[in-house]
CSV table of C-alpha atoms and ligand atoms in Angstrom, one decimal:
chain,number,residue,atom,x,y,z
A,1,MET,CA,-34.1,-2.7,-24.2
A,2,ALA,CA,-36.2,-0.1,-23.7
A,3,THR,CA,-37.0,-1.3,-19.9
A,4,ASN,CA,-33.2,-1.7,-19.2
A,5,ASP,CA,-32.6,1.8,-20.9
A,6,ASN,CA,-35.3,3.5,-18.8
A,7,GLN,CA,-34.1,1.5,-15.6
A,8,ILE,CA,-30.5,2.6,-15.9
A,9,ALA,CA,-31.5,6.3,-16.4
A,10,GLY,CA,-33.5,5.9,-13.6
A,11,TYR,CA,-30.8,4.7,-11.3
A,12,TYR,CA,-28.6,7.4,-12.9
A,13,GLN,CA,-30.9,10.2,-12.0
A,14,LYS,CA,-31.3,8.9,-8.4
A,15,LEU,CA,-27.6,8.8,-7.9
A,16,LEU,CA,-27.4,12.3,-9.2
A,17,LYS,CA,-29.6,13.6,-6.7
A,18,ARG,CA,-28.1,11.6,-3.7
A,19,ASN,CA,-24.6,12.5,-4.6
A,20,ALA,CA,-24.9,16.2,-5.6
A,21,GLY,CA,-21.9,18.3,-6.2
A,22,GLU,CA,-19.9,15.1,-7.2
A,23,PRO,CA,-19.2,15.5,-10.8
A,24,GLU,CA,-16.2,13.3,-11.2
A,25,PHE,CA,-18.2,10.4,-9.3
A,26,HIS,CA,-21.1,11.1,-11.8
A,27,GLN,CA,-18.6,10.9,-14.8
A,28,ALA,CA,-17.2,7.8,-13.7
A,29,VAL,CA,-20.6,6.2,-13.1
A,30,ALA,CA,-22.0,7.6,-16.3
A,31,GLU,CA,-19.2,5.8,-18.4
A,32,VAL,CA,-20.0,2.5,-16.6
A,33,LEU,CA,-23.8,2.6,-16.9
A,34,ASP,CA,-23.5,3.4,-20.3
A,35,SER,CA,-21.6,0.1,-21.2
A,36,LEU,CA,-23.9,-2.0,-18.8
A,37,GLN,CA,-27.0,-1.1,-20.9
A,38,ILE,CA,-25.3,-3.7,-23.5
A,39,VAL,CA,-24.9,-6.4,-20.8
A,40,LEU,CA,-28.4,-6.1,-19.5
A,41,GLN,CA,-29.8,-6.5,-23.0
A,42,LYS,CA,-28.1,-9.8,-23.3
A,43,ASP,CA,-28.1,-10.8,-19.7
A,44,PRO,CA,-31.1,-9.4,-17.9
A,45,HIS,CA,-30.6,-11.3,-14.7
A,46,TYR,CA,-27.7,-8.7,-13.8
A,47,ASN,CA,-30.6,-6.4,-13.1
A,48,ASP,CA,-32.0,-8.6,-10.3
A,49,TYR,CA,-31.6,-8.0,-6.4
A,50,GLY,CA,-31.0,-4.3,-6.9
A,51,LEU,CA,-27.4,-5.2,-8.2
A,52,ILE,CA,-26.7,-2.1,-10.2
A,53,GLU,CA,-27.9,0.4,-7.2
A,54,ARG,CA,-25.8,-1.6,-4.8
A,55,LEU,CA,-22.9,-1.4,-7.0
A,56,CYS,CA,-22.9,2.3,-7.2
A,57,GLU,CA,-23.5,2.7,-3.5
A,58,PRO,CA,-20.1,2.4,-1.4
A,59,GLU,CA,-20.3,-0.1,1.4
A,60,ARG,CA,-18.8,2.3,3.8
A,61,GLN,CA,-17.7,6.0,3.8
A,62,ILE,CA,-15.3,7.2,6.4
A,63,ILE,CA,-14.5,11.1,6.8
A,64,PHE,CA,-12.1,12.3,9.6
A,65,ARG,CA,-10.5,15.3,11.0
A,66,VAL,CA,-6.5,15.1,10.7
A,67,PRO,CA,-5.1,17.8,12.8
A,68,TRP,CA,-1.3,18.2,13.0
A,69,VAL,CA,1.4,20.7,13.9
A,70,ALA,CA,3.4,22.6,11.3
A,71,ASP,CA,7.1,23.5,12.0
A,72,ASN,CA,6.2,27.1,13.0
A,73,GLY,CA,4.0,25.7,15.7
A,74,ASP,CA,0.8,26.5,13.7
A,75,VAL,CA,-2.1,23.9,14.3
A,76,ARG,CA,-3.5,23.0,10.9
A,77,VAL,CA,-6.6,20.8,10.1
A,78,ASN,CA,-7.2,18.6,7.1
A,79,ARG,CA,-9.7,16.2,6.3
A,80,GLY,CA,-9.2,12.4,5.9
A,81,PHE,CA,-11.3,10.1,3.5
A,82,ARG,CA,-11.4,6.1,3.2
A,83,VAL,CA,-14.3,5.0,0.7
A,84,GLN,CA,-14.7,1.2,1.2
A,85,PHE,CA,-16.6,0.8,-2.0
A,86,ASN,CA,-17.0,-3.0,-2.7
A,87,SER,CA,-15.5,-5.9,-1.1
A,88,ALA,CA,-17.1,-8.8,-3.1
A,89,LEU,CA,-14.0,-10.1,-4.6
A,90,GLY,CA,-11.6,-9.6,-1.6
A,91,PRO,CA,-10.3,-7.0,0.8
A,92,TYR,CA,-10.9,-3.3,-0.2
A,93,LYS,CA,-7.8,-2.2,-2.1
A,94,GLY,CA,-6.8,1.1,-3.5
A,95,GLY,CA,-4.4,4.1,-2.8
A,96,LEU,CA,-4.3,7.2,-0.7
A,97,ARG,CA,-4.1,10.4,-2.5
A,98,PHE,CA,-2.8,13.5,-0.8
A,99,HIS,CA,-3.6,16.7,-2.9
A,100,PRO,CA,-5.4,19.8,-2.3
A,101,SER,CA,-8.3,19.0,-4.9
A,102,VAL,CA,-9.2,15.8,-2.9
A,103,ASN,CA,-12.8,15.7,-1.6
A,104,LEU,CA,-15.5,12.9,-1.1
A,105,GLY,CA,-16.4,13.1,-4.7
A,106,ILE,CA,-13.0,12.4,-6.1
A,107,ILE,CA,-12.4,9.6,-3.6
A,108,LYS,CA,-15.6,8.1,-4.7
A,109,PHE,CA,-14.8,8.4,-8.5
A,110,LEU,CA,-11.4,6.6,-7.9
A,111,GLY,CA,-13.1,4.2,-5.5
A,112,PHE,CA,-15.7,3.0,-7.9
A,113,GLU,CA,-13.2,2.8,-10.9
A,114,GLN,CA,-11.0,0.7,-8.7
A,115,ILE,CA,-13.6,-2.0,-8.3
A,116,PHE,CA,-13.8,-2.7,-12.2
A,117,LYS,CA,-9.9,-2.5,-12.5
A,118,ASN,CA,-9.2,-4.8,-9.5
A,119,SER,CA,-11.6,-7.2,-10.9
A,120,LEU,CA,-9.8,-7.0,-14.4
A,121,THR,CA,-6.5,-8.1,-12.8
A,122,GLY,CA,-8.0,-11.5,-12.1
A,123,LEU,CA,-6.6,-11.4,-8.5
A,124,PRO,CA,-8.8,-11.3,-5.4
A,125,ILE,CA,-9.2,-7.6,-4.2
A,126,GLY,CA,-12.2,-5.5,-3.9
A,127,GLY,CA,-12.3,-1.9,-4.5
A,128,GLY,CA,-11.5,1.2,-2.2
A,129,LYS,CA,-9.8,4.5,-2.1
A,130,GLY,CA,-8.8,7.2,0.4
A,131,GLY,CA,-6.6,10.4,0.8
A,132,SER,CA,-6.9,13.9,2.3
A,133,ASP,CA,-6.9,17.5,1.0
A,134,PHE,CA,-3.4,17.9,2.5
A,135,ASP,CA,-0.8,19.4,0.0
A,136,PRO,CA,2.6,17.8,0.4
A,137,LYS,CA,4.1,20.4,-1.8
A,138,GLY,CA,6.5,22.8,0.2
A,139,LYS,CA,6.2,20.9,3.6
A,140,SER,CA,9.2,19.8,5.3
A,141,ASP,CA,9.9,16.0,5.9
A,142,ALA,CA,9.0,16.6,9.6
A,143,GLU,CA,5.6,18.0,8.6
A,144,ILE,CA,4.8,15.1,6.2
A,145,MET,CA,5.6,12.6,9.2
A,146,ARG,CA,3.6,14.2,11.5
A,147,PHE,CA,0.6,14.6,9.1
A,148,CYS,CA,1.1,10.8,8.1
A,149,GLN,CA,0.9,9.9,11.8
A,150,SER,CA,-2.2,11.9,12.5
A,151,PHE,CA,-3.8,10.4,9.4
A,152,MET,CA,-2.9,7.0,10.3
A,153,THR,CA,-4.0,7.6,14.0
A,154,GLU,CA,-7.7,7.6,12.9
A,155,LEU,CA,-7.4,5.1,9.6
A,156,HIS,CA,-5.8,2.2,11.6
A,157,ARG,CA,-8.9,1.3,13.0
A,158,HIS,CA,-10.6,0.9,9.5
A,159,ILE,CA,-7.8,-1.2,7.8
A,160,GLY,CA,-6.2,-4.6,8.1
A,161,GLU,CA,-4.5,-7.5,6.1
A,162,TYR,CA,-8.2,-8.9,5.5
A,163,ARG,CA,-10.3,-5.8,5.6
A,164,ASP,CA,-8.6,-3.0,3.7
A,165,VAL,CA,-5.0,-2.6,2.5
A,166,PRO,CA,-4.3,1.0,1.2
A,167,ALA,CA,-1.2,2.1,-1.2
A,168,GLY,CA,0.1,5.2,-2.7
A,169,ASP,CA,-1.3,7.5,-5.4
A,170,ILE,CA,-0.7,11.3,-6.2
A,171,GLY,CA,1.4,12.8,-3.4
A,172,VAL,CA,1.8,9.4,-1.5
A,173,GLY,CA,5.1,7.6,-2.3
A,174,GLY,CA,7.5,5.4,-0.5
A,175,ARG,CA,8.3,8.2,2.2
A,176,GLU,CA,4.6,8.4,3.1
A,177,ILE,CA,3.9,4.8,3.1
A,178,GLY,CA,7.0,4.6,5.5
A,179,TYR,CA,5.5,7.2,8.0
A,180,LEU,CA,2.1,5.5,7.8
A,181,PHE,CA,3.4,2.0,8.3
A,182,GLY,CA,5.6,3.1,11.3
A,183,GLN,CA,2.4,4.7,12.9
A,184,TYR,CA,0.3,1.5,12.2
A,185,ARG,CA,2.7,-0.7,13.7
A,186,ARG,CA,3.1,1.6,16.9
A,187,LEU,CA,-0.6,1.7,17.4
A,188,THR,CA,-1.4,-1.9,16.9
A,189,ASN,CA,2.0,-3.3,18.3
A,190,GLU,CA,1.9,-5.6,15.5
A,191,HIS,CA,4.3,-5.9,12.3
A,192,GLU,CA,1.4,-6.6,10.0
A,193,SER,CA,3.2,-6.2,6.6
A,194,GLY,CA,-0.1,-7.0,4.5
A,195,VAL,CA,-1.7,-3.8,5.9
A,196,LEU,CA,-0.2,-1.4,3.3
A,197,THR,CA,1.5,-1.9,0.0
A,198,GLY,CA,4.3,0.1,-1.8
A,199,LYS,CA,6.6,-0.4,1.4
A,200,GLY,CA,10.3,-0.4,1.3
A,201,LEU,CA,12.2,-3.6,0.1
A,202,THR,CA,13.7,-4.3,3.5
A,203,TRP,CA,10.4,-4.3,5.3
A,204,GLY,CA,8.0,-6.3,3.2
A,205,GLY,CA,7.8,-4.4,-0.1
A,206,SER,CA,7.9,-5.9,-3.3
A,207,LEU,CA,10.4,-5.5,-6.3
A,208,VAL,CA,8.8,-3.8,-9.3
A,209,ARG,CA,6.0,-2.0,-7.3
A,210,THR,CA,7.6,1.1,-7.9
A,211,GLU,CA,7.8,0.7,-11.4
A,212,ALA,CA,4.6,-1.5,-12.0
A,213,THR,CA,2.0,1.3,-13.1
A,214,GLY,CA,4.1,3.0,-15.7
A,215,TYR,CA,5.8,-0.4,-17.0
A,216,GLY,CA,2.2,-2.2,-17.1
A,217,CYS,CA,0.7,0.8,-19.0
A,218,VAL,CA,3.6,0.5,-21.5
A,219,TYR,CA,3.2,-3.4,-21.8
A,220,ILE,CA,-0.4,-3.2,-22.5
A,221,THR,CA,-0.2,-0.2,-24.8
A,222,ASN,CA,2.3,-2.4,-27.0
A,223,LYS,CA,0.1,-5.3,-26.8
A,224,MET,CA,-2.6,-3.2,-28.2
A,225,MET,CA,-0.4,-1.8,-30.9
A,226,VAL,CA,0.8,-5.1,-32.0
A,227,ALA,CA,-2.8,-6.3,-32.1
A,228,ASN,CA,-3.3,-3.4,-34.4
A,229,GLY,CA,-0.4,-4.1,-36.6
A,230,ASP,CA,2.0,-1.5,-34.9
A,231,SER,CA,4.3,-1.4,-32.1
A,232,LEU,CA,6.4,1.1,-29.7
A,233,GLU,CA,9.5,0.5,-31.5
A,234,GLY,CA,10.2,3.6,-33.5
A,235,ALA,CA,7.1,5.5,-32.2
A,236,LYS,CA,6.8,8.9,-30.9
A,237,VAL,CA,5.2,9.0,-27.4
A,238,ILE,CA,3.7,11.9,-25.3
A,239,VAL,CA,3.8,11.3,-21.5
A,240,SER,CA,1.9,13.7,-19.2
A,241,GLY,CA,2.9,14.2,-15.7
A,242,SER,CA,6.3,13.4,-14.1
A,243,GLY,CA,5.4,11.5,-11.1
A,244,ASN,CA,5.6,7.8,-10.2
A,245,VAL,CA,3.5,6.6,-13.2
A,246,ALA,CA,5.0,9.0,-15.6
A,247,ILE,CA,8.6,8.3,-14.9
A,248,TYR,CA,8.2,4.5,-15.3
A,249,ALA,CA,6.2,4.8,-18.5
A,250,ILE,CA,8.6,6.9,-20.0
A,251,GLU,CA,11.5,4.4,-19.0
A,252,LYS,CA,9.8,1.3,-20.3
A,253,ALA,CA,8.7,3.2,-23.6
A,254,GLN,CA,12.1,4.2,-24.3
A,255,GLU,CA,13.6,0.6,-23.5
A,256,LEU,CA,11.1,-0.6,-25.9
A,257,GLY,CA,12.4,1.6,-28.7
A,258,ALA,CA,10.0,4.7,-28.5
A,259,THR,CA,10.9,8.2,-28.3
A,260,VAL,CA,9.2,10.2,-25.6
A,261,VAL,CA,8.7,13.7,-26.9
A,262,GLY,CA,7.4,15.4,-24.0
A,263,PHE,CA,6.4,15.2,-20.1
A,264,SER,CA,4.9,17.8,-17.7
A,265,ASP,CA,3.9,18.8,-14.3
A,266,SER,CA,1.3,21.4,-12.9
A,267,SER,CA,3.9,24.1,-13.5
A,268,GLY,CA,4.3,23.5,-17.3
A,269,TRP,CA,5.6,20.9,-19.9
A,270,VAL,CA,8.8,20.0,-21.4
A,271,GLU,CA,9.3,19.1,-25.3
A,272,THR,CA,12.1,16.6,-25.7
A,273,PRO,CA,12.4,15.8,-29.4
A,274,ASN,CA,15.4,13.6,-28.7
A,275,GLY,CA,13.8,11.8,-26.1
A,276,VAL,CA,14.1,11.9,-22.3
A,277,ASP,CA,17.1,11.5,-20.1
A,278,VAL,CA,15.3,9.3,-17.5
A,279,GLU,CA,18.1,9.3,-14.8
A,280,LEU,CA,18.1,13.1,-15.0
A,281,LEU,CA,14.5,13.2,-14.6
A,282,LYS,CA,14.6,10.8,-11.6
A,283,GLU,CA,17.3,12.8,-9.9
A,284,ILE,CA,15.1,16.0,-10.3
A,285,LYS,CA,11.6,14.5,-9.2
A,286,GLU,CA,12.4,11.7,-6.9
A,287,VAL,CA,15.6,12.9,-5.2
A,288,ARG,CA,15.2,16.6,-5.3
A,289,ARG,CA,11.4,17.0,-5.5
A,290,GLY,CA,11.9,19.8,-8.0
A,291,ARG,CA,10.0,21.1,-10.9
A,292,VAL,CA,10.3,20.2,-14.5
A,293,ASN,CA,11.8,23.5,-15.7
A,294,GLU,CA,15.0,22.2,-13.8
A,295,TYR,CA,15.2,19.6,-16.4
A,296,VAL,CA,15.9,21.9,-19.6
A,297,GLU,CA,18.7,23.8,-17.5
A,298,GLU,CA,20.5,20.3,-17.4
A,299,ALA,CA,19.7,18.4,-20.6
A,300,THR,CA,20.4,19.5,-24.2
A,301,GLY,CA,17.6,20.3,-26.7
A,302,ALA,CA,14.8,20.3,-24.4
A,303,ILE,CA,12.4,23.1,-24.2
A,304,PHE,CA,10.2,24.3,-21.4
A,305,HIS,CA,6.6,25.8,-22.1
A,306,GLU,CA,4.7,27.4,-19.4
A,307,ASP,CA,1.8,28.0,-22.1
A,308,GLY,CA,0.0,26.0,-24.4
A,309,SER,CA,-0.5,22.3,-23.8
A,310,ILE,CA,1.5,19.2,-24.1
A,311,TRP,CA,-1.3,17.7,-26.4
A,312,ASP,CA,-0.2,19.9,-29.1
A,313,LEU,CA,2.7,17.8,-29.8
A,314,LYS,CA,2.9,15.6,-32.7
A,315,ALA,CA,3.3,11.9,-32.0
A,316,ASP,CA,1.9,8.4,-32.5
A,317,VAL,CA,0.9,7.7,-29.0
A,318,ALA,CA,-0.4,9.6,-25.9
A,319,LEU,CA,0.0,8.3,-22.4
A,320,PRO,CA,-1.8,10.6,-19.9
A,321,CYS,CA,-0.3,9.9,-16.7
A,322,ALA,CA,-0.8,12.9,-14.6
A,323,THR,CA,-4.7,13.6,-13.3
A,324,GLN,CA,-8.2,13.2,-14.0
A,325,ASN,CA,-9.8,15.2,-16.8
A,326,GLU,CA,-6.7,16.6,-18.3
A,327,ILE,CA,-7.6,15.8,-21.8
A,328,ASP,CA,-10.8,17.5,-22.7
A,329,GLY,CA,-12.7,17.3,-26.4
A,330,GLU,CA,-10.6,20.2,-27.8
A,331,HIS,CA,-7.2,18.4,-26.6
A,332,ALA,CA,-8.6,15.1,-27.9
A,333,GLN,CA,-9.2,16.9,-31.4
A,334,LYS,CA,-5.6,18.2,-31.2
A,335,LEU,CA,-4.4,14.7,-30.8
A,336,VAL,CA,-6.2,13.4,-33.9
A,337,GLU,CA,-4.8,16.4,-36.0
A,338,ASN,CA,-1.3,15.8,-34.8
A,339,GLY,CA,-1.5,12.1,-35.9
A,340,VAL,CA,-2.0,10.3,-32.5
A,341,LYS,CA,-3.4,6.7,-33.2
A,342,TYR,CA,-3.3,5.3,-29.6
A,343,VAL,CA,-4.2,6.7,-26.3
A,344,ALA,CA,-3.8,4.6,-23.1
A,345,GLU,CA,-4.6,6.1,-19.7
A,346,GLY,CA,-1.8,5.7,-17.0
A,347,ALA,CA,-3.8,8.2,-14.9
A,348,ASN,CA,-7.3,7.6,-13.6
A,349,MET,CA,-10.1,9.0,-15.9
A,350,PRO,CA,-7.7,11.8,-17.7
A,351,SER,CA,-9.9,11.9,-20.5
A,352,THR,CA,-13.3,13.7,-20.4
A,353,ALA,CA,-16.4,12.2,-21.7
A,354,GLU,CA,-16.0,14.7,-24.8
A,355,ALA,CA,-12.6,13.6,-25.2
A,356,ILE,CA,-13.5,9.9,-25.4
A,357,GLU,CA,-16.4,10.5,-28.0
A,358,VAL,CA,-13.6,12.4,-30.2
A,359,TYR,CA,-11.4,9.2,-29.9
A,360,ARG,CA,-14.3,6.9,-30.9
A,361,LYS,CA,-15.3,9.0,-34.0
A,362,ASN,CA,-11.9,9.2,-35.2
A,363,HIS,CA,-10.9,5.6,-34.8
A,364,ILE,CA,-8.2,6.3,-32.0
A,365,HIS,CA,-7.6,2.9,-30.3
A,366,PHE,CA,-8.1,3.8,-26.7
A,367,LEU,CA,-7.5,1.9,-23.3
A,368,PRO,CA,-9.2,3.3,-20.4
A,369,GLY,CA,-7.4,3.6,-17.1
A,370,LYS,CA,-9.2,0.7,-15.3
A,371,ALA,CA,-7.2,-1.5,-17.9
A,372,ALA,CA,-4.2,0.6,-18.7
A,373,ASN,CA,-3.0,1.2,-15.3
A,374,ALA,CA,-4.2,-1.8,-13.4
A,375,GLY,CA,-0.4,-2.8,-13.2
A,376,GLY,CA,0.1,-1.0,-9.9
A,377,VAL,CA,-2.6,-2.5,-7.9
A,378,ALA,CA,-1.9,-5.9,-9.5
A,379,THR,CA,1.8,-5.7,-8.3
A,380,SER,CA,0.3,-4.7,-5.0
A,381,ALA,CA,-1.6,-7.8,-4.8
A,382,LEU,CA,1.4,-9.6,-5.6
A,383,GLU,CA,3.1,-7.7,-2.7
A,384,MET,CA,0.4,-9.2,-0.5
A,385,GLN,CA,1.1,-12.6,-1.8
A,386,GLN,CA,4.7,-12.2,-0.8
A,387,ASN,CA,3.7,-10.9,2.6
A,388,ALA,CA,1.2,-13.7,3.2
A,389,SER,CA,3.9,-16.4,2.5
A,390,ARG,CA,6.8,-14.5,4.2
A,391,ASP,CA,8.6,-14.7,0.8
A,392,SER,CA,10.3,-12.1,-1.7
A,393,TRP,CA,10.3,-12.6,-5.4
A,394,SER,CA,13.0,-11.6,-7.8
A,395,PHE,CA,12.6,-8.6,-10.1
A,396,GLU,CA,12.7,-10.7,-13.2
A,397,TYR,CA,10.0,-13.2,-11.8
A,398,THR,CA,7.7,-10.2,-10.4
A,399,ASP,CA,8.1,-8.3,-13.6
A,400,ASP,CA,7.1,-11.1,-15.9
A,401,ARG,CA,4.1,-11.8,-13.7
A,402,LEU,CA,3.1,-8.0,-14.1
A,403,LYS,CA,3.6,-8.5,-18.0
A,404,ARG,CA,1.3,-11.6,-18.2
A,405,ILE,CA,-1.2,-9.9,-16.2
A,406,MET,CA,-1.3,-7.0,-18.6
A,407,GLU,CA,-1.4,-9.2,-21.4
A,408,ASN,CA,-4.2,-11.1,-20.0
A,409,ILE,CA,-6.3,-8.0,-19.3
A,410,PHE,CA,-5.7,-6.9,-22.9
A,411,ARG,CA,-6.8,-10.3,-24.0
A,412,HIS,CA,-9.9,-10.3,-21.8
A,413,THR,CA,-11.0,-6.6,-22.7
A,414,SER,CA,-10.7,-7.2,-26.2
A,415,ALA,CA,-12.5,-10.6,-26.3
A,416,THR,CA,-15.3,-9.2,-24.2
A,417,ALA,CA,-15.9,-6.1,-26.6
A,418,ALA,CA,-16.0,-8.5,-29.5
A,419,GLU,CA,-18.4,-11.0,-27.7
A,420,TYR,CA,-20.7,-7.9,-27.1
A,421,ASP,CA,-20.4,-6.8,-30.8
A,422,HIS,CA,-18.1,-3.9,-30.1
A,423,GLU,CA,-15.0,-5.2,-31.4
A,424,GLY,CA,-12.1,-2.8,-30.7
A,425,ASP,CA,-13.9,-0.8,-28.1
A,426,TYR,CA,-11.8,-1.2,-25.1
A,427,VAL,CA,-14.0,1.1,-23.0
A,428,ILE,CA,-16.9,-1.3,-23.4
A,429,GLY,CA,-14.7,-4.5,-23.0
A,430,ALA,CA,-13.0,-3.2,-19.9
A,431,ASN,CA,-16.3,-2.1,-18.3
A,432,ILE,CA,-18.2,-5.3,-19.2
A,433,ALA,CA,-15.2,-7.7,-18.3
A,434,GLY,CA,-14.6,-5.8,-14.8
A,435,PHE,CA,-18.3,-5.7,-14.0
A,436,LYS,CA,-19.4,-9.6,-14.6
A,437,LYS,CA,-16.9,-10.9,-12.2
A,438,VAL,CA,-17.9,-8.5,-9.4
A,439,ALA,CA,-21.5,-8.8,-10.2
A,440,ASP,CA,-21.5,-12.7,-10.1
A,441,ALA,CA,-19.8,-12.7,-6.8
A,442,MET,CA,-22.3,-9.9,-5.5
A,443,LEU,CA,-25.3,-12.2,-6.9
A,444,ALA,CA,-23.9,-15.3,-5.2
A,445,GLN,CA,-23.4,-13.6,-2.0
A,446,GLY,CA,-27.0,-12.2,-1.5
A,447,VAL,CA,-28.4,-8.9,-0.7
A,448,ILE,CA,-25.9,-7.2,1.5
B,501,LIG,P1,2.5,11.4,-8.4
B,501,LIG,O1,2.1,12.3,-7.4
B,501,LIG,O2,3.7,10.6,-8.3
B,501,LIG,O3,2.6,12.4,-9.9
B,501,LIG,C1,1.6,12.9,-10.2
B,501,LIG,C2,2.0,13.9,-11.3
B,501,LIG,O4,0.7,14.5,-12.2
B,501,LIG,C3,3.0,15.0,-11.1
B,501,LIG,O5,3.9,15.2,-12.2
B,501,LIG,C4,2.0,16.2,-11.0
B,501,LIG,O6,2.5,17.4,-11.0
B,501,LIG,C5,1.0,16.0,-12.0
B,501,LIG,N1,-0.4,16.3,-11.6
B,501,LIG,C6,-1.0,16.0,-10.5
B,501,LIG,N2,-2.2,16.8,-10.4
B,501,LIG,C7,-2.1,17.6,-11.4
B,501,LIG,C8,-3.0,18.8,-11.8
B,501,LIG,N3,-4.1,18.9,-11.2
B,501,LIG,N4,-2.5,19.4,-12.9
B,501,LIG,C9,-1.4,19.1,-13.6
B,501,LIG,N5,-0.7,18.2,-13.3
B,501,LIG,C10,-0.8,17.6,-12.1
B,501,LIG,O7,1.3,10.6,-8.8
B,501,LIG,P2,1.1,9.1,-9.6
B,501,LIG,O8,2.1,9.3,-10.6
B,501,LIG,O9,1.1,8.0,-8.6
B,501,LIG,O10,-0.3,9.2,-10.2
B,501,LIG,C11,-0.5,9.8,-11.3
B,501,LIG,C12,-2.0,9.2,-11.9
B,501,LIG,O11,-2.1,7.8,-12.0
B,501,LIG,C13,-3.2,9.6,-11.0
B,501,LIG,O12,-4.3,9.8,-11.8
B,501,LIG,C14,-3.4,8.4,-10.2
B,501,LIG,O13,-4.6,8.0,-9.6
B,501,LIG,C15,-2.9,7.3,-11.3
B,501,LIG,N6,-2.4,6.0,-10.9
B,501,LIG,C16,-1.4,5.7,-10.0
B,501,LIG,C17,-0.9,4.6,-9.7
B,501,LIG,C18,0.1,4.3,-8.8
B,501,LIG,O14,0.6,3.3,-8.7
B,501,LIG,N7,0.9,5.4,-8.2
B,501,LIG,C19,-1.8,3.3,-9.8
B,501,LIG,C20,-3.0,3.6,-11.0
B,501,LIG,C21,-3.2,4.9,-11.4
B,501,LIG,P3,2.9,18.4,-9.7
B,501,LIG,O15,3.9,17.7,-9.1
B,501,LIG,O16,3.3,19.6,-10.1
B,501,LIG,O17,1.6,18.4,-8.9
């Protein structure tokens, strides 16, 4: 035990030095390494052949210039990233994020998480992530198109159906995937559907992909609640964010009988004691690309807040679906005081390490993002299957596959936690279950 603890601490110190100034990456690695100490006690062979060090080092990191011309003729320069983290289980797979906060450390944290998440889906996909510090907010359609074309002009040489298959994330939805795919097709002179997921339905996209992350998060939340003697029926739920993941989490939670009591964006949050009018929210966010305060002007009984925090609301369930580190220790304490018993992460790493500690101490049932939001990438892998077989499946069939995948993730996570004597600790369960499959593949494939 002591040897493993020391070795893991040694790896981590080295990682901090070699990856200075990347706090989000450190945070994601620390959480996983913490769980791996338990595995190494029981299965010390996972420490052989430099496995842990190799796992924490991306196979490839690509950084590139993205120049584009604004509508007023100004030349703008952004930075593009693709981190191809681990391809032991399949082609690199993970989204592209366009947001001004994007830097290498953020893409590495997301790529690292993606390895274990993709492994948990049970599908043959490796882990990667990419993006740019480009801010789509306030840009015209033509500017978005020129940016996407410039981004893909470099990215196209690094991706492919069997190599690396990007998708959307914050700031990258159907519109951006369309422009990216168009430029890929033009540059390669091939209609290679399998190179990107989240495509439009008439040119290789899959039904349910748009809904998948939010729906999947709700399916697995309900499964966790049922396993602990509750259900979403009649529950009060807070959903942060109002983007792709949040909207479809709200829709499915309400379909299952819950009342969603609040949602947000970066301008503030909206209290909705009587539930959310999902069609109105879609119209504001997906069609008009507006802000959440527009919702209260058109819906009855909703209140917009610029100050305070959405985590001050009373509820049974919290689904953070916006961005990393949006729940800190104090917010988590508020959740406890306000009666929240379940937290499931629609976003990637929305809870800080301190918040997770508060959940543990207060016996909040907590599903980390790599399990709770895996429905998006799982359905992307189903899109790849449909592309490979030149087929397209019905909504019902695809949704049923998604549901079964999420239920399997819960069963596997829960059983692994119990196997390692941490019953009910879904962080440990998800980390270990995700790790073992990748680790076995890496050991089988030799030191590469
Ligand atoms: P969207 O861009 O569609 O929506 C993001 C939402 O979060 C918006 O409401 C946005 O508000 C809010 N938000 C983003 N950054 C911040 C911030 N710094 N502070 C406050 N609010 C913020 O993205 P998605 O819904 O696709 O992604 C949300 C989360 O889910 C991310 O963590 C992503 O990595 C994760 N995820 C997404 C998947 C997918 O399939 N899309 C799959 C798995 C995980 P505003 O518009 O004001 O910026």
